[in-house]
Amino acid sequence: MNIRHTVAAAALLAVAGATPALAQATPDWNGFYVGIHGGFLDSDEDKNETLVFDRDFDGDFDDTVVLSAGGDAFSPGYCSGQGSNAQPTSCDRDDGGVEGGARVGYDMQFGSWVVGAVADVSAVDAEDSVTGFSTTPANYAFTRNLEQMAAFRGRVGYAFGPALVYATGGVAYGQIDNKFFTTNGANSFVERVDEERAEGTQFGGGMEWSLAPNLTLVGEYLYTDLEAGDYVVRAGPGTAGPTNPFILAPNTAGTDITRSNEDFKFHAFRLGFNVRY
């Protein structure tokens, strides 16, 4: 059984376990709580993402890699995902991800209204890729792997019976592992910049249901938009000949390559439990 099946089974068991407890008395939502959560991630991919190039090393990725006979060396195109060969039509979409973590929060209740704040940390397994295809033919894939995430959000909810329905939003931070792969064996490829920290916003909503005087079940949807740090790979001469597009004059030292889109966006569907004090 893989990790996604395990998370799904745990979610079903939690819902099944909650069924006999739906008739709890109206809870008091004031005070601190701690909890755990797990769930699925679905990448919100940019289908128009490309690779961009800096041929003159001026820091602006606004150049075209041109063939010695003229024409765009990347005319075959791009895809949002991992390319298996040198044709964009063979590109595989990024798989969904999973996460699991813990949270701590505090709520204050004013009649039926509840306001508070929550901080959470998660271990994450999710990726976001883009692949470019050259006329060589070859492919060039950039992948971001989100490994850890932390968030701090405010939340506002409305309580009725054993339930609290709420909206939430705030800031998020992520730890990213950047990777590069190519089928081009002629040029050399060296990482020039690798910034692993990402930051952005997170918002969504959910429902918290009282199972016992100090135990609640939480179902939650969150949308996260992280701005990833820079990741630049330099294509150098290697064993390539003088007509290689990456090392054509006037810059025979090579070409810097990066992604056109800095955003890592995804949808998260979580299930968890809170213990309230």
PDB file of C-alpha atoms in Angstrom:
ATOM      1  CA  MET A   1       0.000   0.000   0.000  1.00  0.00           C
ATOM      2  CA  ASN A   2       1.515   3.356  -1.046  1.00  0.00           C
ATOM      3  CA  ILE A   3       1.396   6.565   0.996  1.00  0.00           C
ATOM      4  CA  ARG A   4      -1.611   8.007  -0.867  1.00  0.00           C
ATOM      5  CA  HIS A   5      -3.678   4.884  -0.222  1.00  0.00           C
ATOM      6  CA  THR A   6      -2.632   5.030   3.433  1.00  0.00           C
ATOM      7  CA  VAL A   7      -3.789   8.655   3.778  1.00  0.00           C
ATOM      8  CA  ALA A   8      -7.076   7.838   2.048  1.00  0.00           C
ATOM      9  CA  ALA A   9      -7.693   4.877   4.353  1.00  0.00           C
ATOM     10  CA  ALA A  10      -6.967   7.022   7.418  1.00  0.00           C
ATOM     11  CA  ALA A  11      -9.426   9.655   6.195  1.00  0.00           C
ATOM     12  CA  LEU A  12     -12.189   7.082   5.736  1.00  0.00           C
ATOM     13  CA  LEU A  13     -11.561   5.613   9.175  1.00  0.00           C
ATOM     14  CA  ALA A  14     -11.706   9.074  10.742  1.00  0.00           C
ATOM     15  CA  VAL A  15     -15.036   9.854   9.109  1.00  0.00           C
ATOM     16  CA  ALA A  16     -16.408   6.433  10.091  1.00  0.00           C
ATOM     17  CA  GLY A  17     -15.238   6.943  13.664  1.00  0.00           C
ATOM     18  CA  ALA A  18     -16.923  10.323  13.814  1.00  0.00           C
ATOM     19  CA  THR A  19     -20.359   9.057  12.773  1.00  0.00           C
ATOM     20  CA  PRO A  20     -21.649   7.929  16.177  1.00  0.00           C
ATOM     21  CA  ALA A  21     -20.561  11.192  17.807  1.00  0.00           C
ATOM     22  CA  LEU A  22     -22.539  13.648  15.669  1.00  0.00           C
ATOM     23  CA  ALA A  23     -24.948  14.519  18.455  1.00  0.00           C
ATOM     24  CA  GLN A  24     -22.478  16.235  20.779  1.00  0.00           C
ATOM     25  CA  ALA A  25     -23.572  19.200  22.866  1.00  0.00           C
ATOM     26  CA  THR A  26     -22.755  22.719  21.652  1.00  0.00           C
ATOM     27  CA  PRO A  27     -19.014  23.175  22.281  1.00  0.00           C
ATOM     28  CA  ASP A  28     -17.101  26.125  23.698  1.00  0.00           C
ATOM     29  CA  TRP A  29     -14.651  27.297  21.000  1.00  0.00           C
ATOM     30  CA  ASN A  30     -12.594  29.564  23.285  1.00  0.00           C
ATOM     31  CA  GLY A  31      -8.970  28.725  24.010  1.00  0.00           C
ATOM     32  CA  PHE A  32      -5.864  26.978  22.719  1.00  0.00           C
ATOM     33  CA  TYR A  33      -5.770  23.835  20.622  1.00  0.00           C
ATOM     34  CA  VAL A  34      -3.196  21.534  19.032  1.00  0.00           C
ATOM     35  CA  GLY A  35      -3.788  19.135  16.177  1.00  0.00           C
ATOM     36  CA  ILE A  36      -2.549  16.932  13.380  1.00  0.00           C
ATOM     37  CA  HIS A  37      -3.509  16.842   9.706  1.00  0.00           C
ATOM     38  CA  GLY A  38      -2.865  14.980   6.468  1.00  0.00           C
ATOM     39  CA  GLY A  39      -4.100  15.236   2.922  1.00  0.00           C
ATOM     40  CA  PHE A  40      -3.646  15.464  -0.811  1.00  0.00           C
ATOM     41  CA  LEU A  41      -2.126  18.225  -2.980  1.00  0.00           C
ATOM     42  CA  ASP A  42      -3.072  18.999  -6.573  1.00  0.00           C
ATOM     43  CA  SER A  43      -0.698  21.243  -8.519  1.00  0.00           C
ATOM     44  CA  ASP A  44      -2.184  24.296 -10.235  1.00  0.00           C
ATOM     45  CA  GLU A  45       0.195  24.172 -13.187  1.00  0.00           C
ATOM     46  CA  ASP A  46       0.926  27.049 -15.561  1.00  0.00           C
ATOM     47  CA  LYS A  47       0.300  25.430 -18.941  1.00  0.00           C
ATOM     48  CA  ASN A  48       1.987  28.357 -20.727  1.00  0.00           C
ATOM     49  CA  GLU A  49       5.283  28.080 -18.819  1.00  0.00           C
ATOM     50  CA  THR A  50       8.504  28.008 -20.854  1.00  0.00           C
ATOM     51  CA  LEU A  51      12.244  28.165 -20.359  1.00  0.00           C
ATOM     52  CA  VAL A  52      13.899  31.570 -20.738  1.00  0.00           C
ATOM     53  CA  PHE A  53      17.482  32.379 -21.658  1.00  0.00           C
ATOM     54  CA  ASP A  54      20.213  34.911 -20.919  1.00  0.00           C
ATOM     55  CA  ARG A  55      22.748  34.780 -23.764  1.00  0.00           C
ATOM     56  CA  ASP A  56      24.677  37.972 -22.907  1.00  0.00           C
ATOM     57  CA  PHE A  57      24.857  37.447 -19.103  1.00  0.00           C
ATOM     58  CA  ASP A  58      23.231  40.804 -18.380  1.00  0.00           C
ATOM     59  CA  GLY A  59      20.857  39.254 -15.851  1.00  0.00           C
ATOM     60  CA  ASP A  60      17.818  39.619 -18.110  1.00  0.00           C
ATOM     61  CA  PHE A  61      16.340  36.400 -19.454  1.00  0.00           C
ATOM     62  CA  ASP A  62      15.069  37.947 -22.658  1.00  0.00           C
ATOM     63  CA  ASP A  63      17.217  36.283 -25.331  1.00  0.00           C
ATOM     64  CA  THR A  64      16.482  33.638 -27.956  1.00  0.00           C
ATOM     65  CA  VAL A  65      18.749  30.645 -28.467  1.00  0.00           C
ATOM     66  CA  VAL A  66      19.290  30.739 -32.235  1.00  0.00           C
ATOM     67  CA  LEU A  67      20.586  28.002 -34.539  1.00  0.00           C
ATOM     68  CA  SER A  68      23.752  28.692 -36.549  1.00  0.00           C
ATOM     69  CA  ALA A  69      21.624  28.595 -39.722  1.00  0.00           C
ATOM     70  CA  GLY A  70      18.981  30.834 -38.150  1.00  0.00           C
ATOM     71  CA  GLY A  71      15.726  30.018 -36.389  1.00  0.00           C
ATOM     72  CA  ASP A  72      14.711  29.308 -32.797  1.00  0.00           C
ATOM     73  CA  ALA A  73      16.583  26.328 -31.341  1.00  0.00           C
ATOM     74  CA  PHE A  74      13.590  25.660 -29.065  1.00  0.00           C
ATOM     75  CA  SER A  75      10.936  25.774 -31.775  1.00  0.00           C
ATOM     76  CA  PRO A  76       9.580  22.269 -30.886  1.00  0.00           C
ATOM     77  CA  GLY A  77       8.045  23.889 -27.802  1.00  0.00           C
ATOM     78  CA  TYR A  78       7.455  23.310 -24.078  1.00  0.00           C
ATOM     79  CA  CYS A  79       5.206  21.405 -21.716  1.00  0.00           C
ATOM     80  CA  SER A  80       4.180  21.739 -18.064  1.00  0.00           C
ATOM     81  CA  GLY A  81       5.500  18.441 -16.735  1.00  0.00           C
ATOM     82  CA  GLN A  82       8.245  15.895 -17.406  1.00  0.00           C
ATOM     83  CA  GLY A  83       9.107  15.116 -21.039  1.00  0.00           C
ATOM     84  CA  SER A  84      10.012  11.505 -21.790  1.00  0.00           C
ATOM     85  CA  ASN A  85      11.683  12.180 -25.149  1.00  0.00           C
ATOM     86  CA  ALA A  86      12.317  15.067 -27.520  1.00  0.00           C
ATOM     87  CA  GLN A  87       8.685  15.805 -28.429  1.00  0.00           C
ATOM     88  CA  PRO A  88       6.277  18.004 -26.422  1.00  0.00           C
ATOM     89  CA  THR A  89       3.420  15.587 -27.156  1.00  0.00           C
ATOM     90  CA  SER A  90       5.059  12.971 -24.886  1.00  0.00           C
ATOM     91  CA  CYS A  91       4.975  15.156 -21.762  1.00  0.00           C
ATOM     92  CA  ASP A  92       3.627  13.669 -18.530  1.00  0.00           C
ATOM     93  CA  ARG A  93       1.664  15.880 -16.139  1.00  0.00           C
ATOM     94  CA  ASP A  94       3.044  16.264 -12.612  1.00  0.00           C
ATOM     95  CA  ASP A  95       1.552  13.801 -10.131  1.00  0.00           C
ATOM     96  CA  GLY A  96      -0.470  15.016  -7.175  1.00  0.00           C
ATOM     97  CA  GLY A  97       1.294  15.240  -3.818  1.00  0.00           C
ATOM     98  CA  VAL A  98       0.692  14.411  -0.162  1.00  0.00           C
ATOM     99  CA  GLU A  99       1.354  16.175   3.127  1.00  0.00           C
ATOM    100  CA  GLY A 100       1.161  15.581   6.860  1.00  0.00           C
ATOM    101  CA  GLY A 101       1.864  17.813   9.836  1.00  0.00           C
ATOM    102  CA  ALA A 102       0.848  19.476  13.081  1.00  0.00           C
ATOM    103  CA  ARG A 103      -0.793  22.733  14.129  1.00  0.00           C
ATOM    104  CA  VAL A 104      -1.354  24.990  17.112  1.00  0.00           C
ATOM    105  CA  GLY A 105      -3.984  27.711  17.390  1.00  0.00           C
ATOM    106  CA  TYR A 106      -6.096  29.955  19.584  1.00  0.00           C
ATOM    107  CA  ASP A 107      -9.742  30.971  19.206  1.00  0.00           C
ATOM    108  CA  MET A 108     -12.028  33.529  20.866  1.00  0.00           C
ATOM    109  CA  GLN A 109     -15.804  33.180  20.674  1.00  0.00           C
ATOM    110  CA  PHE A 110     -18.254  36.104  20.556  1.00  0.00           C
ATOM    111  CA  GLY A 111     -21.747  34.639  20.488  1.00  0.00           C
ATOM    112  CA  SER A 112     -21.889  32.520  17.351  1.00  0.00           C
ATOM    113  CA  TRP A 113     -18.793  34.159  15.840  1.00  0.00           C
ATOM    114  CA  VAL A 114     -15.305  32.751  16.383  1.00  0.00           C
ATOM    115  CA  VAL A 115     -12.035  34.508  15.498  1.00  0.00           C
ATOM    116  CA  GLY A 116      -8.524  33.203  15.978  1.00  0.00           C
ATOM    117  CA  ALA A 117      -5.122  32.377  14.573  1.00  0.00           C
ATOM    118  CA  VAL A 118      -3.386  29.118  13.658  1.00  0.00           C
ATOM    119  CA  ALA A 119       0.177  28.114  12.771  1.00  0.00           C
ATOM    120  CA  ASP A 120       1.027  24.806  11.134  1.00  0.00           C
ATOM    121  CA  VAL A 121       4.017  22.916   9.760  1.00  0.00           C
ATOM    122  CA  SER A 122       3.939  20.084   7.222  1.00  0.00           C
ATOM    123  CA  ALA A 123       6.193  17.552   5.584  1.00  0.00           C
ATOM    124  CA  VAL A 124       5.287  17.640   1.885  1.00  0.00           C
ATOM    125  CA  ASP A 125       5.901  15.568  -1.229  1.00  0.00           C
ATOM    126  CA  ALA A 126       4.863  17.595  -4.299  1.00  0.00           C
ATOM    127  CA  GLU A 127       6.531  18.696  -7.526  1.00  0.00           C
ATOM    128  CA  ASP A 128       6.140  21.257 -10.294  1.00  0.00           C
ATOM    129  CA  SER A 129       7.995  20.710 -13.580  1.00  0.00           C
ATOM    130  CA  VAL A 130       8.485  22.288 -16.980  1.00  0.00           C
ATOM    131  CA  THR A 131      10.314  20.799 -19.970  1.00  0.00           C
ATOM    132  CA  GLY A 132      11.722  22.504 -23.057  1.00  0.00           C
ATOM    133  CA  PHE A 133      12.538  20.718 -26.316  1.00  0.00           C
ATOM    134  CA  SER A 134      15.308  21.705 -28.738  1.00  0.00           C
ATOM    135  CA  THR A 135      15.805  20.814 -32.380  1.00  0.00           C
ATOM    136  CA  THR A 136      18.959  18.785 -31.524  1.00  0.00           C
ATOM    137  CA  PRO A 137      16.729  16.854 -30.556  1.00  0.00           C
ATOM    138  CA  ALA A 138      16.963  16.993 -26.739  1.00  0.00           C
ATOM    139  CA  ASN A 139      14.872  17.909 -23.724  1.00  0.00           C
ATOM    140  CA  TYR A 140      15.624  20.104 -20.693  1.00  0.00           C
ATOM    141  CA  ALA A 141      13.517  19.622 -17.561  1.00  0.00           C
ATOM    142  CA  PHE A 142      13.386  21.880 -14.475  1.00  0.00           C
ATOM    143  CA  THR A 143      11.635  20.457 -11.408  1.00  0.00           C
ATOM    144  CA  ARG A 144      10.754  21.986  -8.039  1.00  0.00           C
ATOM    145  CA  ASN A 145      10.120  19.534  -5.215  1.00  0.00           C
ATOM    146  CA  LEU A 146       8.309  21.036  -2.220  1.00  0.00           C
ATOM    147  CA  GLU A 147       9.589  19.204   0.879  1.00  0.00           C
ATOM    148  CA  GLN A 148       8.472  21.289   3.873  1.00  0.00           C
ATOM    149  CA  MET A 149       5.972  24.057   4.470  1.00  0.00           C
ATOM    150  CA  ALA A 150       4.937  26.338   7.332  1.00  0.00           C
ATOM    151  CA  ALA A 151       2.016  28.749   7.480  1.00  0.00           C
ATOM    152  CA  PHE A 152       0.504  31.342   9.808  1.00  0.00           C
ATOM    153  CA  ARG A 153      -3.128  32.225   9.186  1.00  0.00           C
ATOM    154  CA  GLY A 154      -5.982  34.103  10.765  1.00  0.00           C
ATOM    155  CA  ARG A 155      -9.439  32.594  10.689  1.00  0.00           C
ATOM    156  CA  VAL A 156     -13.037  33.725  11.146  1.00  0.00           C
ATOM    157  CA  GLY A 157     -15.868  31.275  11.684  1.00  0.00           C
ATOM    158  CA  TYR A 158     -19.512  30.843  12.532  1.00  0.00           C
ATOM    159  CA  ALA A 159     -20.552  28.244  15.127  1.00  0.00           C
ATOM    160  CA  PHE A 160     -23.841  26.369  15.127  1.00  0.00           C
ATOM    161  CA  GLY A 161     -24.624  23.186  17.038  1.00  0.00           C
ATOM    162  CA  PRO A 162     -21.504  20.999  17.139  1.00  0.00           C
ATOM    163  CA  ALA A 163     -19.974  22.652  14.032  1.00  0.00           C
ATOM    164  CA  LEU A 164     -17.732  25.597  13.244  1.00  0.00           C
ATOM    165  CA  VAL A 165     -17.571  26.732   9.608  1.00  0.00           C
ATOM    166  CA  TYR A 166     -14.666  29.073   8.886  1.00  0.00           C
ATOM    167  CA  ALA A 167     -12.595  30.994   6.359  1.00  0.00           C
ATOM    168  CA  THR A 168      -8.831  31.295   6.794  1.00  0.00           C
ATOM    169  CA  GLY A 169      -5.921  33.126   5.185  1.00  0.00           C
ATOM    170  CA  GLY A 170      -2.341  34.226   5.780  1.00  0.00           C
ATOM    171  CA  VAL A 171       1.282  33.685   4.808  1.00  0.00           C
ATOM    172  CA  ALA A 172       3.131  30.488   3.894  1.00  0.00           C
ATOM    173  CA  TYR A 173       6.786  29.476   3.582  1.00  0.00           C
ATOM    174  CA  GLY A 174       8.267  26.462   1.826  1.00  0.00           C
ATOM    175  CA  GLN A 175      11.524  24.541   1.450  1.00  0.00           C
ATOM    176  CA  ILE A 176      12.154  23.570  -2.175  1.00  0.00           C
ATOM    177  CA  ASP A 177      14.638  21.172  -3.766  1.00  0.00           C
ATOM    178  CA  ASN A 178      15.450  22.252  -7.348  1.00  0.00           C
ATOM    179  CA  LYS A 179      16.513  19.694  -9.947  1.00  0.00           C
ATOM    180  CA  PHE A 180      17.612  19.805 -13.582  1.00  0.00           C
ATOM    181  CA  PHE A 181      17.713  17.010 -16.157  1.00  0.00           C
ATOM    182  CA  THR A 182      18.637  16.947 -19.830  1.00  0.00           C
ATOM    183  CA  THR A 183      19.209  14.432 -22.596  1.00  0.00           C
ATOM    184  CA  ASN A 184      21.835  16.779 -24.090  1.00  0.00           C
ATOM    185  CA  GLY A 185      25.174  15.031 -23.538  1.00  0.00           C
ATOM    186  CA  ALA A 186      27.325  17.487 -25.484  1.00  0.00           C
ATOM    187  CA  ASN A 187      27.123  20.708 -23.476  1.00  0.00           C
ATOM    188  CA  SER A 188      28.148  21.056 -19.838  1.00  0.00           C
ATOM    189  CA  PHE A 189      25.460  22.129 -17.365  1.00  0.00           C
ATOM    190  CA  VAL A 190      26.292  23.806 -14.048  1.00  0.00           C
ATOM    191  CA  GLU A 191      23.945  25.203 -11.397  1.00  0.00           C
ATOM    192  CA  ARG A 192      24.698  28.901 -11.026  1.00  0.00           C
ATOM    193  CA  VAL A 193      21.941  29.948  -8.586  1.00  0.00           C
ATOM    194  CA  ASP A 194      19.922  27.673  -6.306  1.00  0.00           C
ATOM    195  CA  GLU A 195      17.611  29.449  -3.831  1.00  0.00           C
ATOM    196  CA  GLU A 196      15.653  26.842  -1.891  1.00  0.00           C
ATOM    197  CA  ARG A 197      13.300  29.076   0.135  1.00  0.00           C
ATOM    198  CA  ALA A 198       9.835  30.019  -1.113  1.00  0.00           C
ATOM    199  CA  GLU A 199       7.217  32.323   0.365  1.00  0.00           C
ATOM    200  CA  GLY A 200       3.725  33.445  -0.485  1.00  0.00           C
ATOM    201  CA  THR A 201       0.080  33.330   0.595  1.00  0.00           C
ATOM    202  CA  GLN A 202      -2.388  30.671   1.668  1.00  0.00           C
ATOM    203  CA  PHE A 203      -6.163  30.886   2.015  1.00  0.00           C
ATOM    204  CA  GLY A 204      -9.209  28.655   2.100  1.00  0.00           C
ATOM    205  CA  GLY A 205     -11.871  27.378   4.452  1.00  0.00           C
ATOM    206  CA  GLY A 206     -13.205  24.383   6.283  1.00  0.00           C
ATOM    207  CA  MET A 207     -15.378  22.884   8.990  1.00  0.00           C
ATOM    208  CA  GLU A 208     -14.520  21.764  12.507  1.00  0.00           C
ATOM    209  CA  TRP A 209     -16.904  19.301  14.196  1.00  0.00           C
ATOM    210  CA  SER A 210     -17.003  18.518  17.898  1.00  0.00           C
ATOM    211  CA  LEU A 211     -16.600  14.801  18.612  1.00  0.00           C
ATOM    212  CA  ALA A 212     -16.093  15.110  22.391  1.00  0.00           C
ATOM    213  CA  PRO A 213     -15.694  17.977  24.912  1.00  0.00           C
ATOM    214  CA  ASN A 214     -12.049  18.481  23.891  1.00  0.00           C
ATOM    215  CA  LEU A 215     -11.756  16.660  20.515  1.00  0.00           C
ATOM    216  CA  THR A 216     -12.753  17.939  17.069  1.00  0.00           C
ATOM    217  CA  LEU A 217     -12.606  16.591  13.524  1.00  0.00           C
ATOM    218  CA  VAL A 218     -11.388  19.074  10.871  1.00  0.00           C
ATOM    219  CA  GLY A 219     -11.974  19.049   7.104  1.00  0.00           C
ATOM    220  CA  GLU A 220     -10.184  21.817   5.211  1.00  0.00           C
ATOM    221  CA  TYR A 221      -9.409  23.165   1.734  1.00  0.00           C
ATOM    222  CA  LEU A 222      -6.410  25.481   1.211  1.00  0.00           C
ATOM    223  CA  TYR A 223      -4.999  27.208  -1.867  1.00  0.00           C
ATOM    224  CA  THR A 224      -1.293  28.078  -1.659  1.00  0.00           C
ATOM    225  CA  ASP A 225       0.661  30.388  -3.960  1.00  0.00           C
ATOM    226  CA  LEU A 226       4.406  30.308  -3.269  1.00  0.00           C
ATOM    227  CA  GLU A 227       6.999  32.395  -5.085  1.00  0.00           C
ATOM    228  CA  ALA A 228      10.018  30.142  -5.466  1.00  0.00           C
ATOM    229  CA  GLY A 229      13.580  31.426  -5.312  1.00  0.00           C
ATOM    230  CA  ASP A 230      15.772  31.671  -8.395  1.00  0.00           C
ATOM    231  CA  TYR A 231      17.261  28.548  -9.955  1.00  0.00           C
ATOM    232  CA  VAL A 232      19.653  29.096 -12.875  1.00  0.00           C
ATOM    233  CA  VAL A 233      21.584  26.507 -14.882  1.00  0.00           C
ATOM    234  CA  ARG A 234      24.407  27.506 -17.257  1.00  0.00           C
ATOM    235  CA  ALA A 235      24.863  25.549 -20.484  1.00  0.00           C
ATOM    236  CA  GLY A 236      28.595  25.639 -21.263  1.00  0.00           C
ATOM    237  CA  PRO A 237      30.815  24.387 -24.112  1.00  0.00           C
ATOM    238  CA  GLY A 238      31.397  20.836 -22.866  1.00  0.00           C
ATOM    239  CA  THR A 239      32.300  18.769 -25.911  1.00  0.00           C
ATOM    240  CA  ALA A 240      29.949  20.677 -28.223  1.00  0.00           C
ATOM    241  CA  GLY A 241      31.188  22.046 -31.530  1.00  0.00           C
ATOM    242  CA  PRO A 242      31.481  25.750 -32.386  1.00  0.00           C
ATOM    243  CA  THR A 243      28.055  25.806 -34.104  1.00  0.00           C
ATOM    244  CA  ASN A 244      26.243  24.706 -30.937  1.00  0.00           C
ATOM    245  CA  PRO A 245      23.419  27.227 -30.277  1.00  0.00           C
ATOM    246  CA  PHE A 246      24.295  27.674 -26.586  1.00  0.00           C
ATOM    247  CA  ILE A 247      27.862  28.851 -27.339  1.00  0.00           C
ATOM    248  CA  LEU A 248      27.525  30.816 -30.565  1.00  0.00           C
ATOM    249  CA  ALA A 249      29.269  34.200 -30.804  1.00  0.00           C
ATOM    250  CA  PRO A 250      29.249  36.778 -29.374  1.00  0.00           C
ATOM    251  CA  ASN A 251      29.099  34.751 -26.128  1.00  0.00           C
ATOM    252  CA  THR A 252      31.018  31.497 -26.489  1.00  0.00           C
ATOM    253  CA  ALA A 253      31.046  30.921 -22.697  1.00  0.00           C
ATOM    254  CA  GLY A 254      27.487  29.607 -22.695  1.00  0.00           C
ATOM    255  CA  THR A 255      23.853  30.440 -21.935  1.00  0.00           C
ATOM    256  CA  ASP A 256      22.019  30.816 -18.616  1.00  0.00           C
ATOM    257  CA  ILE A 257      18.656  29.020 -18.428  1.00  0.00           C
ATOM    258  CA  THR A 258      15.773  29.338 -15.968  1.00  0.00           C
ATOM    259  CA  ARG A 259      12.002  28.963 -15.801  1.00  0.00           C
ATOM    260  CA  SER A 260       9.619  31.672 -16.979  1.00  0.00           C
ATOM    261  CA  ASN A 261       7.310  31.212 -13.978  1.00  0.00           C
ATOM    262  CA  GLU A 262       8.401  31.602 -10.339  1.00  0.00           C
ATOM    263  CA  ASP A 263       5.071  30.523  -8.849  1.00  0.00           C
ATOM    264  CA  PHE A 264       4.382  27.155  -7.222  1.00  0.00           C
ATOM    265  CA  LYS A 265       0.590  26.966  -6.804  1.00  0.00           C
ATOM    266  CA  PHE A 266      -1.443  24.067  -5.484  1.00  0.00           C
ATOM    267  CA  HIS A 267      -4.750  23.010  -3.952  1.00  0.00           C
ATOM    268  CA  ALA A 268      -4.720  21.059  -0.671  1.00  0.00           C
ATOM    269  CA  PHE A 269      -7.487  18.901   0.801  1.00  0.00           C
ATOM    270  CA  ARG A 270      -6.856  18.066   4.459  1.00  0.00           C
ATOM    271  CA  LEU A 271      -8.409  15.987   7.204  1.00  0.00           C
ATOM    272  CA  GLY A 272      -7.276  16.250  10.810  1.00  0.00           C
ATOM    273  CA  PHE A 273      -8.039  16.303  14.524  1.00  0.00           C
ATOM    274  CA  ASN A 274      -7.704  19.067  17.126  1.00  0.00           C
ATOM    275  CA  VAL A 275      -7.422  18.656  20.873  1.00  0.00           C
ATOM    276  CA  ARG A 276      -8.796  21.726  22.662  1.00  0.00           C
ATOM    277  CA  TYR A 277      -7.841  23.077  26.080  1.00  0.00           C
TER     278      TYR A 277
END
